[in-house]
Short mmCIF file of C-alpha atoms in Angstrom, two decimals:
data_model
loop_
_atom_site.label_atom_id
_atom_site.label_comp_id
_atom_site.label_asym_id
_atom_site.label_seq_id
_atom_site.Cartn_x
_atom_site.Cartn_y
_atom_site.Cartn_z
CA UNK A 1313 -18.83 -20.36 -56.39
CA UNK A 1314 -21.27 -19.51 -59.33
CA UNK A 1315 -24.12 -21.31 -60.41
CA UNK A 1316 -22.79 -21.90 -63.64
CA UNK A 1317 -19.36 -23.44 -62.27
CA UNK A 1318 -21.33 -25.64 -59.52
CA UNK A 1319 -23.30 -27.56 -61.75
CA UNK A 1320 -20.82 -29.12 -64.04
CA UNK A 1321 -18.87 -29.98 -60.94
CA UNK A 1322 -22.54 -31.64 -58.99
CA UNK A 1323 -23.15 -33.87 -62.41
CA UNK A 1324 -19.20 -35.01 -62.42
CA UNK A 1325 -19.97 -36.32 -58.56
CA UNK A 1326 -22.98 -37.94 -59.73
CA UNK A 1327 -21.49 -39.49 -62.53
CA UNK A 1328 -19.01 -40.79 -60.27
CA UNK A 1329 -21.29 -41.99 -57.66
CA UNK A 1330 -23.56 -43.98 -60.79
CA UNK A 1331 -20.59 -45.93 -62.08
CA UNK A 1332 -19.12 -46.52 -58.98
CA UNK A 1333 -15.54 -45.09 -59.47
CA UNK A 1334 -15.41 -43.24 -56.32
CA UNK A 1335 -15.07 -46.51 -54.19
CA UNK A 1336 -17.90 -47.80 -53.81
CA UNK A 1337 -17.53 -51.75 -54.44
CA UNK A 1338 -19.81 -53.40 -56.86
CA UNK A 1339 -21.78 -56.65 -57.33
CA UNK A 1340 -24.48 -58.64 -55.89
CA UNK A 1341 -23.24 -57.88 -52.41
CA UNK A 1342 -24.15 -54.94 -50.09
CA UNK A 1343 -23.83 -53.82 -46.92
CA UNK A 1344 -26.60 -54.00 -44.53
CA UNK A 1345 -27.53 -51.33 -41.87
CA UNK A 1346 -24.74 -52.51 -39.69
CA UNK A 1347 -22.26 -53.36 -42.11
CA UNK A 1348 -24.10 -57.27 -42.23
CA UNK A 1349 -23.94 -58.00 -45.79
CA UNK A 1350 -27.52 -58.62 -47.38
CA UNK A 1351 -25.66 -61.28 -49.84
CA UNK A 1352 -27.08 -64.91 -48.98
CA UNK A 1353 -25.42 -66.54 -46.35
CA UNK A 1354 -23.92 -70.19 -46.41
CA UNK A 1355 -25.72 -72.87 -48.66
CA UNK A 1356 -29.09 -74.47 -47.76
CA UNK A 1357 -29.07 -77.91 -47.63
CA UNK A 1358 -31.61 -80.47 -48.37
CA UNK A 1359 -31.20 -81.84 -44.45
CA UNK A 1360 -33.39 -80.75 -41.97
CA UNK A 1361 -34.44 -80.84 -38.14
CA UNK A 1362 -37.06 -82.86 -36.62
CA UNK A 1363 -39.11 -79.70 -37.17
CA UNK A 1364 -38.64 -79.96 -40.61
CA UNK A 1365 -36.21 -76.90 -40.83
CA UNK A 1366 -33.54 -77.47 -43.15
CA UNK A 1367 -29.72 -76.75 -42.19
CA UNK A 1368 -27.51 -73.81 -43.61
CA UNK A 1369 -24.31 -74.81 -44.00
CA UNK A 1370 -21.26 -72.79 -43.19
CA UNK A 1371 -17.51 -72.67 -43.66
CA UNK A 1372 -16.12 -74.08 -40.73
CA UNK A 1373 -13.54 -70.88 -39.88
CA UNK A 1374 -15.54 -68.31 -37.93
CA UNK A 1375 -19.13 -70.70 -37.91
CA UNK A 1376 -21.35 -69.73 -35.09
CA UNK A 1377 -20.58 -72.32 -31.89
CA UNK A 1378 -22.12 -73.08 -28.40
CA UNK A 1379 -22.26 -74.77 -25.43
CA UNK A 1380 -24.21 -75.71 -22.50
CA UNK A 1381 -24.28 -75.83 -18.97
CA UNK A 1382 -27.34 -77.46 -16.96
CA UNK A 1383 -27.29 -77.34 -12.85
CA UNK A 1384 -30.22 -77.59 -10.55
CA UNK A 1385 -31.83 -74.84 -8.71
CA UNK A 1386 -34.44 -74.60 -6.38
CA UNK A 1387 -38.03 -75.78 -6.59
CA UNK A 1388 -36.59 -78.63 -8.98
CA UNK A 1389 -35.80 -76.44 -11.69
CA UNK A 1390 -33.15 -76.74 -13.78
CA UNK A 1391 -30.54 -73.74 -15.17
CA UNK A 1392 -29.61 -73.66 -18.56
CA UNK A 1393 -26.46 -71.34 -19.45
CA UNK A 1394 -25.01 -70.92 -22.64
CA UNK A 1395 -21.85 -70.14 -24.24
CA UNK A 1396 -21.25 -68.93 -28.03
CA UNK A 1397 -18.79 -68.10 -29.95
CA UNK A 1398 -18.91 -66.25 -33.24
CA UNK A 1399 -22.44 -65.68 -32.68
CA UNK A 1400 -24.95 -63.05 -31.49
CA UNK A 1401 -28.47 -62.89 -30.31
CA UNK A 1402 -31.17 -61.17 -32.51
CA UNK A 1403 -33.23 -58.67 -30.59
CA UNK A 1404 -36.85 -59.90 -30.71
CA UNK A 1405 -38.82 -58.47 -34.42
CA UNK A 1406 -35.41 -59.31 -36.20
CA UNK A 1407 -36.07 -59.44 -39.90
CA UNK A 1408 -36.38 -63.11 -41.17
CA UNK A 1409 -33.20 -63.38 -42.95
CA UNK A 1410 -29.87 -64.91 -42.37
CA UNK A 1411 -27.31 -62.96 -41.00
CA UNK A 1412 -24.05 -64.39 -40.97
CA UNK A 1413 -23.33 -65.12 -36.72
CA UNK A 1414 -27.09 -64.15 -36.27
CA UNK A 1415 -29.82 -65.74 -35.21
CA UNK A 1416 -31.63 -67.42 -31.25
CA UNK A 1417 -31.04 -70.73 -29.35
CA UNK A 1418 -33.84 -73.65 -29.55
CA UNK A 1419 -33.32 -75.27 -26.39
CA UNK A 1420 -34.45 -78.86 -26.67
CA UNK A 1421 -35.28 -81.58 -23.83
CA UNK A 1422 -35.20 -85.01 -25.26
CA UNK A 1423 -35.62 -83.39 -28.89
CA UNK A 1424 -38.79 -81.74 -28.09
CA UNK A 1425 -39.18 -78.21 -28.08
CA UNK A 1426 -38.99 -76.22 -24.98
CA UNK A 1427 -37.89 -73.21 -25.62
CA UNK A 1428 -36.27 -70.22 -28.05
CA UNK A 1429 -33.94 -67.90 -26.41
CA UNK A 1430 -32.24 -64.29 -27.37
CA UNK A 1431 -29.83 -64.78 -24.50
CA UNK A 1432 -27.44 -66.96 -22.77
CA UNK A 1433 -29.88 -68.07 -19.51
CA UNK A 1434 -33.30 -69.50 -19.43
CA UNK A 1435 -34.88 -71.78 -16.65
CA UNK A 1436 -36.67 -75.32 -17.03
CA UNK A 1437 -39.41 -75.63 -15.01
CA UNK A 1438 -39.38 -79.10 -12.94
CA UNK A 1439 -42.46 -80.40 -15.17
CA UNK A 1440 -40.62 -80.43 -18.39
CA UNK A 1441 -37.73 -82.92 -16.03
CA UNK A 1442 -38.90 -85.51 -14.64
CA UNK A 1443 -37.56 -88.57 -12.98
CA UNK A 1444 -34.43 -90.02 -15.24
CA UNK A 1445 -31.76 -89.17 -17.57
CA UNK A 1446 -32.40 -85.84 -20.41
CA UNK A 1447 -30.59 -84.36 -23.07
CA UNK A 1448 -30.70 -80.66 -22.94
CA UNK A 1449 -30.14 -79.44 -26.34
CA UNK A 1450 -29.16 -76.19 -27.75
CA UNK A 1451 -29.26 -75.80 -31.16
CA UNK A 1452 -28.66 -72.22 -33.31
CA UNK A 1453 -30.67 -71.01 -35.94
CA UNK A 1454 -30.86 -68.34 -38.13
CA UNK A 1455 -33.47 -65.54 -38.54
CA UNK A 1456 -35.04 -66.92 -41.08
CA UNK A 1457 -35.60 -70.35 -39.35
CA UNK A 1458 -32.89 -72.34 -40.82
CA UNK A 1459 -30.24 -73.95 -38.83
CA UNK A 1460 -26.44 -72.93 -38.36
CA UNK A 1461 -24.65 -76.07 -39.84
CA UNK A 1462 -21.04 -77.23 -39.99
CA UNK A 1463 -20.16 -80.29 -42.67
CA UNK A 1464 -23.70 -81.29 -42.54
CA UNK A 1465 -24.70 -81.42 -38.79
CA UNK A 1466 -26.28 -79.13 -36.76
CA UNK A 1467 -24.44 -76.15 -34.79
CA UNK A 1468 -25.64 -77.69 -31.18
CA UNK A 1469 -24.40 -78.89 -27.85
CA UNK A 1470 -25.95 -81.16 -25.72
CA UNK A 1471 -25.68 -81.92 -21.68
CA UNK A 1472 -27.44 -84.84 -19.94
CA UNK A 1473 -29.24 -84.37 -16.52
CA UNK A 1474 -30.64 -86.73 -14.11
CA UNK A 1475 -33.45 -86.10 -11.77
CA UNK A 1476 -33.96 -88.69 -9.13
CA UNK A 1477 -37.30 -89.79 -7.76
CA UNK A 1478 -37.26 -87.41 -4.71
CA UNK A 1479 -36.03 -84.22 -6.99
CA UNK A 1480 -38.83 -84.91 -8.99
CA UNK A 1481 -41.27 -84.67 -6.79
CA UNK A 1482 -42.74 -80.98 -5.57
CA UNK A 1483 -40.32 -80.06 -2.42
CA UNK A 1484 -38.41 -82.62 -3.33
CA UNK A 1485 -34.74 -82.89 -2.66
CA UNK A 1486 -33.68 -85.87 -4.33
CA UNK A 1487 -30.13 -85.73 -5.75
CA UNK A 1488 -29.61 -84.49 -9.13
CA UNK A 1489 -26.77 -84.38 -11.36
CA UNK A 1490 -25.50 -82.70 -14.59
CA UNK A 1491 -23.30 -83.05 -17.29
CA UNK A 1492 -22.26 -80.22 -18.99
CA UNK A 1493 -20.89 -79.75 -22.79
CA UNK A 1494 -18.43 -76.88 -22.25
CA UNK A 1495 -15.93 -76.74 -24.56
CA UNK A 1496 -17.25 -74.93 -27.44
CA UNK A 1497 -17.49 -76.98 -31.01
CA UNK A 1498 -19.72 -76.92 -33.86
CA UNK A 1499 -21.23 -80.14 -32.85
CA UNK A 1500 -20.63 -82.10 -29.24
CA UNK A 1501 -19.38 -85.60 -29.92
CA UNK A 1502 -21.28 -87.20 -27.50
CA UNK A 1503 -24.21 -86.44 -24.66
CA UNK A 1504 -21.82 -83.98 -22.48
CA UNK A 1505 -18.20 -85.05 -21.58
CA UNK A 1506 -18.09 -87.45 -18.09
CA UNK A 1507 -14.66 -85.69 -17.23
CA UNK A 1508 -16.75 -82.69 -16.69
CA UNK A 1509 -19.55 -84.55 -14.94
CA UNK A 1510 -19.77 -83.99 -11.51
CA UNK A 1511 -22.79 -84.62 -8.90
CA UNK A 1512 -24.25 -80.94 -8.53
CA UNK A 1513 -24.96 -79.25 -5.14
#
């Protein structure tokens, strides 16, 4: 191909490529790196944590959901496993923006602040458990530090544990039980389900 007959034929691809009639869709929204779309995600709401972190509310279809599991393990710790659905972990120096099914954990004891995960397993040391009943809390967040929300409350689980006397103790080997919030939903009902309480081992 000549240089003359190349050159009309480059501009017409650029002028196609400008306007975007070769495809490409227009508007505010684009796609990200990974095909994430860079639009904003959900509505922020005026509601916030106990942190002060306000909620980002979602359609229910396709919202980010979790549960919980809690059992004891040895030296009095306690194993936290979770469950999602609809929603992935953020490798660690994510960019602080919401990402639709993006985002970490916040694993809560009692509604205080243990610990923020970018996984499904963490540990709780026996000090942060001691003697009585706890809700373990997970709760999922955006990158950007706002909260995954469904009709106004909080994408969370939570699971009650109870460490007795003995468990609490170093060495101890007190009996301790769990209750576990399993079945995945935007928000548990309750603290954990008793049909799925049992006295753990």
């Amino acid at each position: 191909m000549s240089w003359t007959r190349g050159l009309p034929a480059a501009l017409a691809v650029c002028v196609l490529l400008l306007t975007g009639s070769a495809g490409c869709g227009s508007g505010d929204a684009h796609e990200g790196k990974h095909g994430q779309s860079a639009s904003p995600v959900g509505k922020v709401l005026d509601d916030t944590d106990q942190e002060g972190r306000h909620y980002r509310e979602v359609q229910k279809k396709d919202a980010p959901e979790v549960g919980i599991e809690v059992q004891p393990d040895a030296d009095n710790a306690w194993d936290v496993r979770l469950t999602v659905r609809n929603f992935r972990f953020s490798a660690k120096g994510a960019k602080p923006r919401a990402v639709a099914g993006r985002g970490v954990a916040y694993i809560f004891v009692d509604d205080r602040l243990v610990t923020r995960l970018r996984g499904l397993n963490c540990r709780l040391p026996a000090h942060l458990v001691p003697r009585g009943t706890h809700h373990v809390t997970a709760r999922l967040y955006a990158d950007d530090g706002t909260v995954w929300a469904v009709k106004s409350e909080p994408v969370e689980s939570t699971a009650d544990i109870t460490a007795s006397e003995a468990a609490a103790r170093p060495g101890g080997t007190g009996d301790r039980t769990a209750l576990s919030a399993l079945p995945i939903r935007p928000r548990t009902g309750g603290r954990g389900s008793p049909e799925r309480a049992g006295k753990a081992s």
